[in-house]
């Protein structure tokens, strides 16, 4: 839209107004995570591992990688600790070293398993 006006000295000036409608649409919502951690689901607390052989490691894709309190790797480490209860904790930690590829996650899980063993928390 343009407005043309003359001032007192006869000089023509042109002013224009530009209307912008929806110059920028809102950003799309963030994508839903592909995997969820155990803490987002209702889980019955486990007591002790009662299997006759070493527990199976979880599928790596079931871990969200955020270091949550109920991480599937911590549950696995706890089961290993119970399975190797007649041996030193290092046996369970060795199994964790073999199963978890991510160094940061591996050290986090090992520290959580050590803390549970140290405080003898109920599992």
Short mmCIF file of N, CA and C in Angstrom, two decimals, residues 46-121:
data_model
loop_
_atom_site.label_atom_id
_atom_site.label_comp_id
_atom_site.label_asym_id
_atom_site.label_seq_id
_atom_site.Cartn_x
_atom_site.Cartn_y
_atom_site.Cartn_z
N UNK A 46 12.50 -55.60 41.33
CA UNK A 46 13.05 -56.95 41.37
C UNK A 46 13.76 -57.16 42.70
N UNK A 47 13.69 -58.35 43.18
CA UNK A 47 14.38 -58.69 44.42
C UNK A 47 15.77 -59.24 44.09
N UNK A 48 15.85 -60.46 43.73
CA UNK A 48 17.13 -61.07 43.44
C UNK A 48 17.00 -61.90 42.17
N UNK A 49 18.10 -62.04 41.49
CA UNK A 49 18.11 -62.86 40.29
C UNK A 49 18.11 -64.31 40.72
N UNK A 50 17.18 -65.09 40.19
CA UNK A 50 17.04 -66.48 40.62
C UNK A 50 17.30 -67.47 39.50
N UNK A 51 17.91 -67.03 38.41
CA UNK A 51 18.18 -67.94 37.29
C UNK A 51 19.34 -68.87 37.57
N UNK A 52 19.41 -69.95 36.80
CA UNK A 52 20.49 -70.92 36.98
C UNK A 52 21.73 -70.58 36.15
N UNK A 53 21.61 -69.61 35.28
CA UNK A 53 22.75 -69.16 34.48
C UNK A 53 22.80 -67.64 34.50
N UNK A 54 23.92 -67.10 34.06
CA UNK A 54 24.12 -65.64 34.10
C UNK A 54 23.01 -64.93 33.34
N UNK A 55 22.56 -63.78 33.83
CA UNK A 55 21.49 -63.05 33.15
C UNK A 55 21.92 -62.58 31.77
N UNK A 56 20.94 -62.48 30.89
CA UNK A 56 21.20 -62.00 29.54
C UNK A 56 21.30 -60.48 29.55
N UNK A 57 22.25 -59.92 28.81
CA UNK A 57 22.32 -58.45 28.74
C UNK A 57 21.13 -57.89 27.98
N UNK A 58 20.70 -56.68 28.31
CA UNK A 58 19.57 -56.09 27.59
C UNK A 58 19.97 -55.67 26.19
N UNK A 59 18.98 -55.49 25.35
CA UNK A 59 19.22 -54.97 24.01
C UNK A 59 19.72 -53.54 24.16
N UNK A 60 20.86 -53.18 23.56
CA UNK A 60 21.39 -51.83 23.71
C UNK A 60 20.41 -50.73 23.28
N UNK A 61 19.48 -51.05 22.39
CA UNK A 61 18.53 -50.04 21.93
C UNK A 61 17.45 -49.73 22.97
N UNK A 62 17.36 -50.52 24.03
CA UNK A 62 16.38 -50.23 25.08
C UNK A 62 16.89 -49.19 26.06
N UNK A 63 18.15 -48.81 25.95
CA UNK A 63 18.73 -47.80 26.84
C UNK A 63 18.63 -46.43 26.17
N UNK A 64 18.09 -45.46 26.90
CA UNK A 64 17.94 -44.11 26.34
C UNK A 64 19.25 -43.32 26.43
N UNK A 65 20.19 -43.77 27.26
CA UNK A 65 21.48 -43.11 27.35
C UNK A 65 21.51 -41.89 28.24
N UNK A 66 20.44 -41.63 28.98
CA UNK A 66 20.40 -40.42 29.80
C UNK A 66 20.90 -40.65 31.22
N UNK A 67 21.22 -41.88 31.56
CA UNK A 67 21.71 -42.16 32.90
C UNK A 67 20.62 -42.16 33.95
N UNK A 68 19.44 -42.63 33.60
CA UNK A 68 18.32 -42.63 34.54
C UNK A 68 18.54 -43.66 35.65
N UNK A 69 17.80 -43.50 36.72
CA UNK A 69 17.99 -44.34 37.91
C UNK A 69 17.63 -45.80 37.67
N UNK A 70 16.66 -46.06 36.81
CA UNK A 70 16.23 -47.42 36.53
C UNK A 70 16.72 -47.88 35.16
N UNK A 71 17.92 -47.54 34.83
CA UNK A 71 18.49 -47.89 33.53
C UNK A 71 18.52 -49.41 33.37
N UNK A 72 18.25 -49.86 32.16
CA UNK A 72 18.26 -51.31 31.90
C UNK A 72 19.64 -51.91 32.18
N UNK A 73 20.69 -51.11 32.01
CA UNK A 73 22.04 -51.61 32.29
C UNK A 73 22.28 -51.72 33.79
N UNK A 74 21.70 -50.83 34.58
CA UNK A 74 21.83 -50.93 36.04
C UNK A 74 21.09 -52.16 36.53
N UNK A 75 19.91 -52.41 35.98
CA UNK A 75 19.16 -53.62 36.33
C UNK A 75 19.98 -54.86 35.98
N UNK A 76 20.59 -54.84 34.81
CA UNK A 76 21.44 -55.95 34.39
C UNK A 76 22.63 -56.11 35.34
N UNK A 77 23.28 -55.01 35.69
CA UNK A 77 24.41 -55.07 36.62
C UNK A 77 24.01 -55.59 37.98
N UNK A 78 22.82 -55.21 38.43
CA UNK A 78 22.31 -55.70 39.71
C UNK A 78 22.06 -57.20 39.65
N UNK A 79 21.49 -57.66 38.54
CA UNK A 79 21.26 -59.10 38.37
C UNK A 79 22.59 -59.86 38.35
N UNK A 80 23.59 -59.28 37.69
CA UNK A 80 24.92 -59.91 37.68
C UNK A 80 25.49 -59.98 39.09
N UNK A 81 25.31 -58.91 39.85
CA UNK A 81 25.82 -58.87 41.21
C UNK A 81 25.18 -59.98 42.05
N UNK A 82 23.88 -60.19 41.87
CA UNK A 82 23.20 -61.26 42.60
C UNK A 82 23.66 -62.64 42.11
N UNK A 83 23.84 -62.76 40.81
CA UNK A 83 24.27 -64.05 40.26
C UNK A 83 25.66 -64.42 40.77
N UNK A 84 26.55 -63.42 40.82
CA UNK A 84 27.90 -63.65 41.30
C UNK A 84 28.04 -63.29 42.78
N UNK A 85 26.99 -63.47 43.56
CA UNK A 85 27.01 -63.06 44.97
C UNK A 85 28.04 -63.83 45.79
N UNK A 86 28.42 -65.02 45.36
CA UNK A 86 29.42 -65.79 46.10
C UNK A 86 30.85 -65.45 45.65
N UNK A 87 30.97 -64.53 44.70
CA UNK A 87 32.28 -64.12 44.19
C UNK A 87 32.46 -62.62 44.45
N UNK A 88 33.68 -62.13 44.30
CA UNK A 88 33.89 -60.69 44.47
C UNK A 88 33.11 -59.89 43.43
N UNK A 89 32.80 -58.65 43.77
CA UNK A 89 32.02 -57.77 42.89
C UNK A 89 32.73 -57.56 41.55
N UNK A 90 34.03 -57.75 41.52
CA UNK A 90 34.80 -57.54 40.29
C UNK A 90 34.35 -58.46 39.16
N UNK A 91 33.81 -59.61 39.50
CA UNK A 91 33.32 -60.53 38.46
C UNK A 91 32.14 -59.91 37.71
N UNK A 92 31.21 -59.32 38.45
CA UNK A 92 30.07 -58.64 37.81
C UNK A 92 30.55 -57.42 37.03
N UNK A 93 31.51 -56.69 37.58
CA UNK A 93 32.03 -55.51 36.89
C UNK A 93 32.76 -55.90 35.60
N UNK A 94 33.42 -57.05 35.62
CA UNK A 94 34.10 -57.53 34.41
C UNK A 94 33.08 -57.83 33.31
N UNK A 95 31.96 -58.43 33.69
CA UNK A 95 30.90 -58.72 32.72
C UNK A 95 30.31 -57.43 32.15
N UNK A 96 30.16 -56.43 33.00
CA UNK A 96 29.65 -55.13 32.54
C UNK A 96 30.63 -54.52 31.54
N UNK A 97 31.95 -54.63 31.83
CA UNK A 97 32.97 -54.13 30.90
C UNK A 97 32.84 -54.78 29.53
N UNK A 98 32.53 -56.06 29.51
CA UNK A 98 32.42 -56.78 28.24
C UNK A 98 31.16 -56.42 27.46
N UNK A 99 30.09 -56.05 28.15
CA UNK A 99 28.80 -55.87 27.49
C UNK A 99 28.51 -54.44 27.03
N UNK A 100 28.96 -53.44 27.78
CA UNK A 100 28.59 -52.05 27.47
C UNK A 100 29.73 -51.38 26.70
N UNK A 101 29.44 -50.98 25.48
CA UNK A 101 30.47 -50.40 24.61
C UNK A 101 30.77 -48.94 24.95
N UNK A 102 29.76 -48.17 25.32
CA UNK A 102 29.93 -46.75 25.61
C UNK A 102 30.66 -46.59 26.94
N UNK A 103 31.84 -45.96 26.90
CA UNK A 103 32.68 -45.83 28.09
C UNK A 103 31.98 -45.06 29.20
N UNK A 104 31.34 -43.96 28.86
CA UNK A 104 30.67 -43.15 29.89
C UNK A 104 29.54 -43.93 30.55
N UNK A 105 28.73 -44.59 29.76
CA UNK A 105 27.63 -45.37 30.32
C UNK A 105 28.17 -46.54 31.14
N UNK A 106 29.23 -47.17 30.65
CA UNK A 106 29.81 -48.31 31.37
C UNK A 106 30.31 -47.88 32.75
N UNK A 107 31.02 -46.77 32.82
CA UNK A 107 31.54 -46.31 34.12
C UNK A 107 30.41 -45.87 35.04
N UNK A 108 29.38 -45.26 34.47
CA UNK A 108 28.21 -44.87 35.28
C UNK A 108 27.54 -46.10 35.89
N UNK A 109 27.31 -47.12 35.08
CA UNK A 109 26.66 -48.34 35.56
C UNK A 109 27.53 -49.02 36.61
N UNK A 110 28.83 -49.08 36.37
CA UNK A 110 29.72 -49.71 37.34
C UNK A 110 29.71 -48.96 38.67
N UNK A 111 29.68 -47.65 38.63
CA UNK A 111 29.64 -46.88 39.89
C UNK A 111 28.32 -47.10 40.62
N UNK A 112 27.22 -47.21 39.88
CA UNK A 112 25.92 -47.48 40.52
C UNK A 112 25.89 -48.87 41.14
N UNK A 113 26.44 -49.85 40.45
CA UNK A 113 26.48 -51.22 40.98
C UNK A 113 27.37 -51.26 42.23
N UNK A 114 28.52 -50.57 42.18
CA UNK A 114 29.38 -50.51 43.37
C UNK A 114 28.65 -49.86 44.55
N UNK A 115 27.92 -48.79 44.28
CA UNK A 115 27.18 -48.10 45.35
C UNK A 115 26.12 -49.02 45.95
N UNK A 116 25.42 -49.75 45.11
CA UNK A 116 24.40 -50.67 45.62
C UNK A 116 25.05 -51.78 46.44
N UNK A 117 26.19 -52.27 45.99
CA UNK A 117 26.88 -53.32 46.74
C UNK A 117 27.40 -52.77 48.07
N UNK A 118 27.88 -51.55 48.06
CA UNK A 118 28.44 -50.93 49.27
C UNK A 118 27.36 -50.66 50.31
N UNK A 119 26.23 -50.19 49.86
CA UNK A 119 25.15 -49.83 50.78
C UNK A 119 24.16 -50.96 51.00
N UNK A 120 24.38 -52.06 50.30
CA UNK A 120 23.50 -53.22 50.41
C UNK A 120 22.03 -52.83 50.29
N UNK A 121 21.78 -52.05 49.24
CA UNK A 121 20.41 -51.59 48.99
C UNK A 121 19.55 -52.78 48.58
#
